[in-house]
mmCIF file of C-alpha atoms in Angstrom:
data_model
loop_
_atom_site.group_PDB
_atom_site.id
_atom_site.type_symbol
_atom_site.label_atom_id
_atom_site.label_comp_id
_atom_site.label_asym_id
_atom_site.label_seq_id
_atom_site.Cartn_x
_atom_site.Cartn_y
_atom_site.Cartn_z
ATOM 1 C CA MET A 1 -161.286 -20.144 0.125
ATOM 2 C CA ALA A 2 -158.639 -23.065 -0.616
ATOM 3 C CA VAL A 3 -155.978 -24.292 2.057
ATOM 4 C CA ALA A 4 -152.608 -26.135 1.276
ATOM 5 C CA LEU A 5 -150.971 -27.944 4.289
ATOM 6 C CA GLY A 6 -147.199 -28.747 4.561
ATOM 7 C CA ALA A 7 -144.836 -31.117 5.499
ATOM 8 C CA GLY A 8 -143.162 -30.980 8.879
ATOM 9 C CA GLY A 9 -144.221 -33.917 11.447
ATOM 10 C CA ALA A 10 -145.383 -32.734 14.767
ATOM 11 C CA ARG A 11 -145.089 -29.038 14.070
ATOM 12 C CA GLY A 12 -148.304 -29.820 11.706
ATOM 13 C CA TYR A 13 -150.776 -29.581 14.958
ATOM 14 C CA ALA A 14 -150.086 -26.139 13.701
ATOM 15 C CA HIS A 15 -152.435 -26.357 10.743
ATOM 16 C CA ILE A 16 -155.060 -26.948 13.370
ATOM 17 C CA GLY A 17 -154.694 -23.972 14.989
ATOM 18 C CA ALA A 18 -154.781 -22.219 11.429
ATOM 19 C CA LEU A 19 -157.862 -23.820 10.845
ATOM 20 C CA GLN A 20 -159.421 -22.708 14.050
ATOM 21 C CA VAL A 21 -158.595 -19.179 13.001
ATOM 22 C CA LEU A 22 -160.151 -19.658 9.559
ATOM 23 C CA ALA A 23 -163.517 -20.950 11.311
ATOM 24 C CA GLU A 24 -163.447 -18.152 13.967
ATOM 25 C CA ARG A 25 -163.255 -15.498 11.449
ATOM 26 C CA GLY A 26 -166.003 -16.801 9.359
ATOM 27 C CA TYR A 27 -164.198 -18.225 6.157
ATOM 28 C CA GLU A 28 -165.308 -21.634 4.342
ATOM 29 C CA VAL A 29 -162.797 -23.999 2.967
ATOM 30 C CA VAL A 30 -163.650 -25.230 -0.280
ATOM 31 C CA ALA A 31 -160.475 -27.291 -1.172
ATOM 32 C CA PHE A 32 -158.161 -28.944 0.911
ATOM 33 C CA ALA A 33 -154.588 -30.143 -0.111
ATOM 34 C CA GLY A 34 -151.779 -31.520 1.864
ATOM 35 C CA THR A 35 -148.746 -32.946 2.161
ATOM 36 C CA SER A 36 -147.698 -35.498 5.165
ATOM 37 C CA MET A 37 -148.939 -34.452 8.570
ATOM 38 C CA GLY A 38 -150.775 -31.542 6.168
ATOM 39 C CA ALA A 39 -152.592 -34.844 4.393
ATOM 40 C CA LEU A 40 -153.797 -35.986 7.757
ATOM 41 C CA VAL A 41 -154.766 -32.729 8.617
ATOM 42 C CA GLY A 42 -156.594 -31.883 5.707
ATOM 43 C CA GLY A 43 -157.931 -35.448 5.455
ATOM 44 C CA VAL A 44 -159.599 -35.325 8.922
ATOM 45 C CA ALA A 45 -160.780 -31.632 8.495
ATOM 46 C CA ALA A 46 -162.105 -32.658 5.146
ATOM 47 C CA ALA A 47 -164.421 -35.426 6.563
ATOM 48 C CA GLY A 48 -165.802 -33.290 9.215
ATOM 49 C CA LYS A 49 -163.314 -35.086 11.984
ATOM 50 C CA LEU A 50 -160.917 -32.317 12.864
ATOM 51 C CA GLU A 51 -162.632 -31.828 16.232
ATOM 52 C CA PRO A 52 -162.468 -35.182 17.854
ATOM 53 C CA TYR A 53 -158.859 -35.884 15.867
ATOM 54 C CA THR A 54 -157.916 -32.740 17.872
ATOM 55 C CA GLU A 55 -158.957 -34.002 21.171
ATOM 56 C CA TRP A 56 -157.282 -37.190 20.676
ATOM 57 C CA SER A 57 -153.886 -35.380 20.068
ATOM 58 C CA LEU A 58 -154.715 -33.198 22.721
ATOM 59 C CA SER A 59 -154.570 -36.537 25.207
ATOM 60 C CA LEU A 60 -151.489 -37.762 23.891
ATOM 61 C CA THR A 61 -148.453 -37.776 26.321
ATOM 62 C CA GLN A 62 -144.845 -38.633 25.643
ATOM 63 C CA ARG A 63 -145.389 -42.285 27.282
ATOM 64 C CA GLU A 64 -148.356 -42.977 25.087
ATOM 65 C CA VAL A 65 -146.623 -41.559 21.723
ATOM 66 C CA ILE A 66 -143.731 -44.060 22.555
ATOM 67 C CA ARG A 67 -146.352 -47.061 22.926
ATOM 68 C CA LEU A 68 -148.013 -45.900 19.400
ATOM 69 C CA LEU A 69 -144.689 -45.790 17.501
ATOM 70 C CA ASP A 70 -144.127 -49.533 16.269
ATOM 71 C CA PRO A 71 -140.552 -50.190 15.736
ATOM 72 C CA THR A 72 -139.124 -52.578 13.018
ATOM 73 C CA LEU A 73 -136.282 -53.833 11.404
ATOM 74 C CA THR A 74 -137.327 -54.508 8.225
ATOM 75 C CA GLY A 75 -139.640 -52.423 5.270
ATOM 76 C CA GLY A 76 -137.195 -49.286 4.754
ATOM 77 C CA GLY A 77 -137.984 -47.827 7.768
ATOM 78 C CA ALA A 78 -137.652 -47.804 11.678
ATOM 79 C CA ILE A 79 -141.313 -47.348 12.793
ATOM 80 C CA ARG A 80 -144.179 -48.952 10.856
ATOM 81 C CA ALA A 81 -146.847 -46.487 12.467
ATOM 82 C CA GLU A 82 -149.716 -48.602 11.960
ATOM 83 C CA ARG A 83 -150.789 -48.115 15.541
ATOM 84 C CA VAL A 84 -151.369 -44.315 15.035
ATOM 85 C CA ILE A 85 -152.708 -45.310 11.320
ATOM 86 C CA GLY A 86 -154.866 -47.355 13.058
ATOM 87 C CA ARG A 87 -156.397 -44.816 15.461
ATOM 88 C CA VAL A 88 -156.667 -42.086 12.592
ATOM 89 C CA GLY A 89 -158.680 -44.585 10.443
ATOM 90 C CA GLU A 90 -161.103 -45.099 13.411
ATOM 91 C CA ILE A 91 -161.458 -41.560 13.573
ATOM 92 C CA LEU A 92 -161.991 -41.413 9.955
ATOM 93 C CA ASP A 93 -164.608 -44.041 9.738
ATOM 94 C CA GLY A 94 -164.180 -45.192 6.411
ATOM 95 C CA ALA A 95 -164.162 -42.055 4.712
ATOM 96 C CA ARG A 96 -163.283 -41.746 1.133
ATOM 97 C CA ILE A 97 -162.156 -39.069 -0.983
ATOM 98 C CA GLU A 98 -164.799 -38.847 -3.372
ATOM 99 C CA ASP A 99 -167.547 -38.802 -0.985
ATOM 100 C CA LEU A 100 -166.253 -35.810 0.906
ATOM 101 C CA PRO A 101 -168.062 -33.013 1.313
ATOM 102 C CA ILE A 102 -164.859 -30.867 0.849
ATOM 103 C CA PRO A 103 -162.606 -31.451 -2.489
ATOM 104 C CA TYR A 104 -159.228 -33.002 -0.851
ATOM 105 C CA THR A 105 -156.205 -33.856 -2.390
ATOM 106 C CA ALA A 106 -152.799 -35.749 -0.732
ATOM 107 C CA VAL A 107 -149.649 -35.737 -2.199
ATOM 108 C CA ALA A 108 -147.321 -38.697 -1.739
ATOM 109 C CA THR A 109 -143.812 -39.402 -3.621
ATOM 110 C CA ASP A 110 -143.486 -42.533 -6.006
ATOM 111 C CA LEU A 111 -139.961 -43.221 -5.497
ATOM 112 C CA SER A 112 -139.475 -45.409 -8.766
ATOM 113 C CA ALA A 113 -141.269 -43.001 -10.881
ATOM 114 C CA ARG A 114 -139.503 -40.047 -9.163
ATOM 115 C CA ARG A 115 -142.462 -37.949 -9.320
ATOM 116 C CA GLU A 116 -145.454 -36.523 -7.018
ATOM 117 C CA VAL A 117 -148.865 -38.865 -6.947
ATOM 118 C CA TRP A 118 -152.137 -36.980 -5.750
ATOM 119 C CA PHE A 119 -154.690 -38.966 -4.387
ATOM 120 C CA GLN A 120 -158.250 -37.568 -5.324
ATOM 121 C CA ARG A 121 -159.985 -40.972 -4.714
ATOM 122 C CA GLY A 122 -160.252 -44.044 -2.534
ATOM 123 C CA PRO A 123 -159.779 -44.116 1.245
ATOM 124 C CA VAL A 124 -158.605 -40.987 2.940
ATOM 125 C CA ILE A 125 -156.502 -43.290 5.544
ATOM 126 C CA THR A 126 -154.408 -44.916 2.507
ATOM 127 C CA ALA A 127 -153.949 -41.535 1.131
ATOM 128 C CA VAL A 128 -152.665 -40.288 4.287
ATOM 129 C CA ARG A 129 -150.646 -43.269 4.942
ATOM 130 C CA ALA A 130 -148.595 -43.055 1.855
ATOM 131 C CA SER A 131 -148.174 -39.303 2.209
ATOM 132 C CA THR A 132 -146.768 -39.411 5.511
ATOM 133 C CA SER A 133 -144.239 -42.040 5.348
ATOM 134 C CA ILE A 134 -141.108 -40.283 5.864
ATOM 135 C CA PRO A 135 -138.084 -41.689 4.101
ATOM 136 C CA GLY A 136 -135.980 -43.747 6.670
ATOM 137 C CA VAL A 137 -138.455 -43.093 9.582
ATOM 138 C CA ILE A 138 -141.663 -44.473 8.601
ATOM 139 C CA THR A 139 -141.877 -47.230 6.397
ATOM 140 C CA PRO A 140 -143.154 -46.706 2.674
ATOM 141 C CA VAL A 141 -146.307 -48.346 1.000
ATOM 142 C CA VAL A 142 -147.119 -49.811 -2.040
ATOM 143 C CA VAL A 143 -150.096 -48.748 -3.562
ATOM 144 C CA ASP A 144 -151.174 -49.577 -7.369
ATOM 145 C CA GLY A 145 -147.944 -51.281 -7.550
ATOM 146 C CA ARG A 146 -146.043 -47.877 -6.754
ATOM 147 C CA LEU A 147 -143.793 -47.333 -3.798
ATOM 148 C CA LEU A 148 -144.715 -44.768 -1.986
ATOM 149 C CA VAL A 149 -142.980 -42.086 0.385
ATOM 150 C CA ASP A 150 -143.602 -38.345 1.887
ATOM 151 C CA GLY A 151 -144.985 -36.255 -0.481
ATOM 152 C CA GLY A 152 -142.573 -33.391 0.956
ATOM 153 C CA LEU A 153 -139.793 -34.739 -1.004
ATOM 154 C CA MET A 154 -141.319 -33.225 -3.966
ATOM 155 C CA ASN A 155 -144.088 -30.878 -2.997
ATOM 156 C CA PRO A 156 -143.760 -29.781 0.621
ATOM 157 C CA VAL A 157 -146.798 -27.153 0.212
ATOM 158 C CA PRO A 158 -148.906 -28.602 -2.141
ATOM 159 C CA ILE A 159 -150.937 -25.253 -3.478
ATOM 160 C CA GLU A 160 -151.163 -26.549 -7.113
ATOM 161 C CA PRO A 161 -153.932 -29.117 -6.694
ATOM 162 C CA THR A 162 -156.188 -26.327 -5.314
ATOM 163 C CA ALA A 163 -156.031 -24.408 -8.502
ATOM 164 C CA ALA A 164 -158.796 -26.556 -10.134
ATOM 165 C CA VAL A 165 -161.403 -25.504 -7.462
ATOM 166 C CA THR A 166 -162.931 -22.045 -7.861
ATOM 167 C CA SER A 167 -162.140 -20.112 -4.564
ATOM 168 C CA ASP A 168 -161.663 -16.639 -3.730
ATOM 169 C CA TRP A 169 -158.237 -16.459 -2.000
ATOM 170 C CA THR A 170 -155.564 -19.054 -1.169
ATOM 171 C CA LEU A 171 -153.859 -19.736 2.289
ATOM 172 C CA ALA A 172 -150.853 -21.982 2.362
ATOM 173 C CA VAL A 173 -149.083 -23.221 6.089
ATOM 174 C CA SER A 174 -145.497 -23.771 5.221
ATOM 175 C CA LEU A 175 -143.621 -25.921 8.374
ATOM 176 C CA SER A 176 -140.164 -25.385 7.220
ATOM 177 C CA GLY A 177 -139.717 -21.859 8.217
ATOM 178 C CA PRO A 178 -136.265 -20.022 9.021
ATOM 179 C CA ARG A 179 -135.023 -21.291 12.633
ATOM 180 C CA ARG A 180 -135.910 -18.489 15.261
ATOM 181 C CA ALA A 181 -133.272 -15.893 16.247
ATOM 182 C CA GLY A 182 -131.682 -15.664 19.262
ATOM 183 C CA GLU A 183 -132.237 -19.546 19.849
ATOM 184 C CA ALA A 184 -129.271 -21.377 20.330
ATOM 185 C CA VAL A 185 -129.461 -24.633 17.878
ATOM 186 C CA ALA A 186 -127.035 -26.569 20.227
ATOM 187 C CA SER A 187 -123.988 -26.195 22.078
ATOM 188 C CA GLY A 188 -121.263 -25.127 20.061
ATOM 189 C CA VAL A 189 -123.730 -24.576 16.880
ATOM 190 C CA ALA A 190 -124.539 -21.237 15.753
ATOM 191 C CA SER A 191 -128.268 -20.693 15.067
ATOM 192 C CA ALA A 192 -128.918 -20.283 10.818
ATOM 193 C CA ASN A 193 -130.009 -16.694 11.833
ATOM 194 C CA GLU A 194 -127.115 -15.682 13.473
ATOM 195 C CA PRO A 195 -124.311 -16.246 11.284
ATOM 196 C CA GLY A 196 -120.787 -16.292 12.577
ATOM 197 C CA PRO A 197 -117.069 -16.031 11.220
ATOM 198 C CA GLN A 198 -116.444 -19.415 10.552
ATOM 199 C CA GLN A 199 -119.863 -19.032 7.918
ATOM 200 C CA SER A 200 -118.644 -16.008 5.904
ATOM 201 C CA SER A 201 -117.171 -18.312 3.155
ATOM 202 C CA PRO A 202 -117.006 -21.737 2.004
ATOM 203 C CA VAL A 203 -114.069 -24.125 2.827
ATOM 204 C CA ARG A 204 -111.429 -24.891 -0.002
ATOM 205 C CA LEU A 205 -110.029 -27.809 -0.792
ATOM 206 C CA GLY A 206 -106.720 -26.406 -1.225
ATOM 207 C CA ALA A 207 -106.890 -24.944 2.487
ATOM 208 C CA GLY A 208 -108.077 -28.480 3.771
ATOM 209 C CA SER A 209 -104.818 -29.937 1.602
ATOM 210 C CA ARG A 210 -102.562 -27.684 3.504
ATOM 211 C CA ALA A 211 -104.143 -28.457 6.842
ATOM 212 C CA LEU A 212 -103.264 -31.949 5.950
ATOM 213 C CA GLU A 213 -99.820 -31.332 5.104
ATOM 214 C CA GLU A 214 -99.224 -29.619 8.336
ATOM 215 C CA ILE A 215 -100.702 -32.600 10.550
ATOM 216 C CA GLY A 216 -98.248 -34.675 8.248
ATOM 217 C CA GLY A 217 -95.795 -32.415 9.787
ATOM 218 C CA ARG A 218 -96.364 -32.724 12.856
ATOM 219 C CA LEU A 219 -95.999 -36.446 13.339
ATOM 220 C CA ARG A 220 -92.994 -36.326 11.372
ATOM 221 C CA ALA A 221 -91.753 -34.048 14.049
ATOM 222 C CA GLY A 222 -91.424 -36.794 16.557
ATOM 223 C CA ALA A 223 -93.237 -39.320 18.661
ATOM 224 C CA ALA A 224 -92.436 -37.807 21.883
ATOM 225 C CA GLU A 225 -94.349 -34.639 20.962
ATOM 226 C CA VAL A 226 -97.243 -36.910 19.881
ATOM 227 C CA LEU A 227 -97.366 -38.736 23.321
ATOM 228 C CA GLU A 228 -97.171 -35.611 25.191
ATOM 229 C CA SER A 229 -100.447 -34.202 23.403
ATOM 230 C CA GLU A 230 -103.315 -33.367 25.426
ATOM 231 C CA THR A 231 -105.572 -35.597 23.571
ATOM 232 C CA VAL A 232 -103.397 -38.688 24.140
ATOM 233 C CA ARG A 233 -103.021 -38.069 27.936
ATOM 234 C CA ALA A 234 -106.495 -38.298 28.070
ATOM 235 C CA LEU A 235 -107.215 -41.382 25.827
ATOM 236 C CA SER A 236 -104.865 -42.717 28.354
ATOM 237 C CA ASN A 237 -106.630 -41.669 31.515
ATOM 238 C CA ARG A 238 -109.496 -43.005 29.751
ATOM 239 C CA TRP A 239 -108.562 -46.806 29.297
ATOM 240 C CA ALA A 240 -107.064 -46.471 32.564
ATOM 241 C CA ALA A 241 -110.539 -45.338 34.172
ATOM 242 C CA TRP A 242 -112.657 -48.261 31.942
ATOM 243 C CA GLY A 243 -110.545 -50.956 33.810
ATOM 244 C CA SER A 244 -111.173 -49.098 37.442
ATOM 245 C CA LYS A 245 -113.700 -50.030 39.718
ATOM 246 C CA ALA A 246 -115.738 -46.611 39.774
ATOM 247 C CA ASP A 247 -115.373 -46.572 36.178
ATOM 248 C CA GLU A 248 -118.706 -44.815 35.102
ATOM 249 C CA ASP A 249 -118.312 -41.696 36.791
ATOM 250 C CA ALA A 250 -114.332 -41.213 35.690
ATOM 251 C CA GLU A 251 -115.487 -42.340 32.146
ATOM 252 C CA ALA A 252 -118.107 -39.701 31.333
ATOM 253 C CA ALA A 253 -115.337 -37.204 33.217
ATOM 254 C CA VAL A 254 -112.588 -38.825 30.823
ATOM 255 C CA GLU A 255 -114.750 -38.355 28.087
ATOM 256 C CA GLU A 256 -115.589 -34.963 28.113
ATOM 257 C CA ALA A 257 -112.114 -33.925 29.090
ATOM 258 C CA THR A 258 -111.262 -36.436 25.949
ATOM 259 C CA GLU A 259 -113.392 -34.390 23.765
ATOM 260 C CA GLU A 260 -112.400 -30.794 24.989
ATOM 261 C CA ALA A 261 -109.052 -32.094 24.087
ATOM 262 C CA VAL A 262 -109.703 -33.048 20.665
ATOM 263 C CA SER A 263 -111.525 -29.711 20.048
ATOM 264 C CA ARG A 264 -108.552 -28.004 21.120
ATOM 265 C CA GLU A 265 -106.603 -29.418 19.083
ATOM 266 C CA LEU A 266 -108.903 -29.623 16.001
ATOM 267 C CA ALA A 267 -109.493 -25.898 16.337
ATOM 268 C CA ASP A 268 -106.049 -25.407 15.050
ATOM 269 C CA GLU A 269 -107.213 -27.200 11.860
ATOM 270 C CA GLY A 270 -110.194 -25.030 10.874
ATOM 271 C CA TYR A 271 -113.061 -27.114 12.549
ATOM 272 C CA ALA A 272 -114.398 -28.658 15.603
ATOM 273 C CA PRO A 273 -116.647 -31.994 16.360
ATOM 274 C CA ALA A 274 -120.456 -31.516 16.241
ATOM 275 C CA PRO A 275 -121.788 -31.377 20.036
ATOM 276 C CA ARG A 276 -122.596 -34.443 21.859
ATOM 277 C CA THR A 277 -126.051 -33.168 22.199
ATOM 278 C CA LEU A 278 -126.344 -33.036 18.319
ATOM 279 C CA GLY A 279 -128.602 -36.368 17.739
ATOM 280 C CA THR A 280 -128.697 -38.498 14.552
ATOM 281 C CA MET A 281 -132.568 -37.467 13.722
ATOM 282 C CA ASP A 282 -131.515 -33.908 14.540
ATOM 283 C CA VAL A 283 -129.588 -33.868 11.170
ATOM 284 C CA PHE A 284 -131.699 -35.883 9.400
ATOM 285 C CA ASN A 285 -134.622 -33.508 10.461
ATOM 286 C CA ARG A 286 -132.622 -30.250 9.759
ATOM 287 C CA SER A 287 -131.332 -31.469 6.389
ATOM 288 C CA PHE A 288 -134.936 -32.360 5.424
ATOM 289 C CA ASP A 289 -136.007 -29.171 6.349
ATOM 290 C CA VAL A 290 -133.283 -27.175 4.246
ATOM 291 C CA THR A 291 -134.401 -29.607 1.192
ATOM 292 C CA ALA A 292 -138.497 -28.949 1.977
ATOM 293 C CA ALA A 293 -137.327 -24.926 2.599
ATOM 294 C CA LEU A 294 -135.747 -24.940 -1.167
ATOM 295 C CA ILE A 295 -138.282 -26.554 -2.983
ATOM 296 C CA THR A 296 -141.177 -24.347 -1.014
ATOM 297 C CA ARG A 297 -139.387 -21.242 -2.272
ATOM 298 C CA TYR A 298 -139.018 -22.542 -5.853
ATOM 299 C CA ARG A 299 -142.610 -23.835 -6.331
ATOM 300 C CA MET A 300 -144.260 -20.651 -4.312
ATOM 301 C CA ALA A 301 -142.204 -18.326 -6.962
ATOM 302 C CA SER A 302 -144.653 -19.565 -9.815
ATOM 303 C CA ASN A 303 -147.836 -20.183 -7.741
ATOM 304 C CA PRO A 304 -147.786 -18.028 -4.708
ATOM 305 C CA PRO A 305 -150.613 -18.466 -2.073
ATOM 306 C CA ASP A 306 -152.601 -14.851 -1.076
ATOM 307 C CA VAL A 307 -151.727 -15.639 2.556
ATOM 308 C CA LEU A 308 -148.487 -17.585 3.686
ATOM 309 C CA VAL A 309 -148.077 -18.954 7.247
ATOM 310 C CA THR A 310 -144.691 -19.627 8.115
ATOM 311 C CA VAL A 311 -143.555 -22.129 11.182
ATOM 312 C CA PRO A 312 -140.102 -22.178 12.401
ATOM 313 C CA SER A 313 -138.462 -25.721 11.265
ATOM 314 C CA ASP A 314 -137.280 -25.326 15.388
ATOM 315 C CA ALA A 315 -140.891 -24.901 16.724
ATOM 316 C CA CYS A 316 -140.834 -28.754 17.530
ATOM 317 C CA ARG A 317 -138.990 -31.736 16.982
ATOM 318 C CA THR A 318 -140.278 -34.276 14.265
ATOM 319 C CA MET A 319 -141.657 -36.804 16.285
ATOM 320 C CA ASP A 320 -142.803 -34.566 19.405
ATOM 321 C CA PHE A 321 -146.539 -35.556 18.916
ATOM 322 C CA HIS A 322 -147.120 -34.926 22.783
ATOM 323 C CA ARG A 323 -147.079 -31.321 22.226
ATOM 324 C CA ALA A 324 -150.465 -30.617 20.630
ATOM 325 C CA ALA A 325 -151.548 -27.918 22.467
ATOM 326 C CA GLU A 326 -148.187 -26.010 22.165
ATOM 327 C CA MET A 327 -148.067 -26.029 18.528
ATOM 328 C CA ILE A 328 -151.850 -25.459 18.047
ATOM 329 C CA GLU A 329 -151.321 -22.240 19.784
ATOM 330 C CA LEU A 330 -148.279 -21.343 17.612
ATOM 331 C CA GLY A 331 -150.513 -22.273 14.403
ATOM 332 C CA ARG A 332 -153.103 -20.071 15.760
ATOM 333 C CA ARG A 333 -151.124 -17.212 16.766
ATOM 334 C CA LEU A 334 -148.981 -17.354 13.188
ATOM 335 C CA THR A 335 -152.260 -17.399 11.457
ATOM 336 C CA GLU A 336 -153.616 -14.788 12.967
ATOM 337 C CA GLN A 337 -150.740 -12.204 12.114
ATOM 338 C CA ALA A 338 -150.284 -13.223 8.626
ATOM 339 C CA MET A 339 -153.704 -12.666 7.911
ATOM 340 C CA ASP A 340 -153.769 -9.419 9.624
ATOM 341 C CA ALA A 341 -150.919 -8.384 7.777
ATOM 342 C CA ALA A 342 -152.665 -9.312 4.330
ATOM 343 C CA GLY A 343 -155.831 -7.601 5.293
ATOM 344 C CA ARG A 344 -158.161 -10.742 5.795
ATOM 345 C CA GLY A 345 -160.181 -9.952 9.319
ATOM 346 C CA GLY A 346 -163.182 -11.727 10.122
ATOM 347 C CA LEU A 347 -166.125 -11.487 7.875
ATOM 348 C CA SER A 348 -168.970 -9.487 8.689
ATOM 349 C CA PRO A 349 -172.383 -11.227 9.726
ATOM 350 C CA GLY A 350 -174.915 -12.066 6.759
#
């Protein structure tokens, strides 16, 4: 059988669980293809190094993960990730793709040529480093004169590279599945699986123009009304709190009151500010997941796998590399469910 492993940061530990289930059920993998974290797990598996890589991953604590992430202010990303790549390189021990016992392809994206690049020769660690260069997060690399970033931009779950290898069936693992129903995304934000009334129709420009006209009318109604508004009173209190001795607690309390007041006033205009718990990386990750899910859906329409394992995009955050045990177990459970549903039980011995 052939295996295609998708992109998704730390959720990619689920790939390890999927491969464990395949081995336990007696299936032999004859080809690996992977993007981003899928390229990493596929690479160590093809090199016969999955066990030591898994042991190292399970040993990582959040503090150790932070130490491994070497930040940078240059190079087109926030993290160089060379410490992580160096450790993975030690595990791979100089393995080259053309010498692997199992055919392996890592997919990256050429930013200049706007096309995907398949690594099928050369050092495995070079292919992994190129394929895992998350735009804006992990710095891109230059290989053979090409500026390369994460392959998930163009091919989140690379099934096509496995087509050249004869196999009975193909299993694909996507890490960009729908968010889990019934779980709050963040305070004040509805889950994608639980659409609320505000999602029933898109906002039209006409409605926005009318809202602006109403705001202008309120401002012209008189300064007295504006000065008496909850928002202005809260802001005034905020400035006073900043000038006081016990300003830390006061500032936090006033800031919360200010945001509540602003939210109440903005509610009249049809929208509200994003929740404070929503971070920049959260927005980036969700945006990337939306794009990856769409591309995956279109590409699989023409080349569907025989078994598809779908990991929810909110199973963990992209950089939660200290959660290996949890993601491996999730990968095992979802793979068992998908294989059972497809009638792919264990092989009989002999």
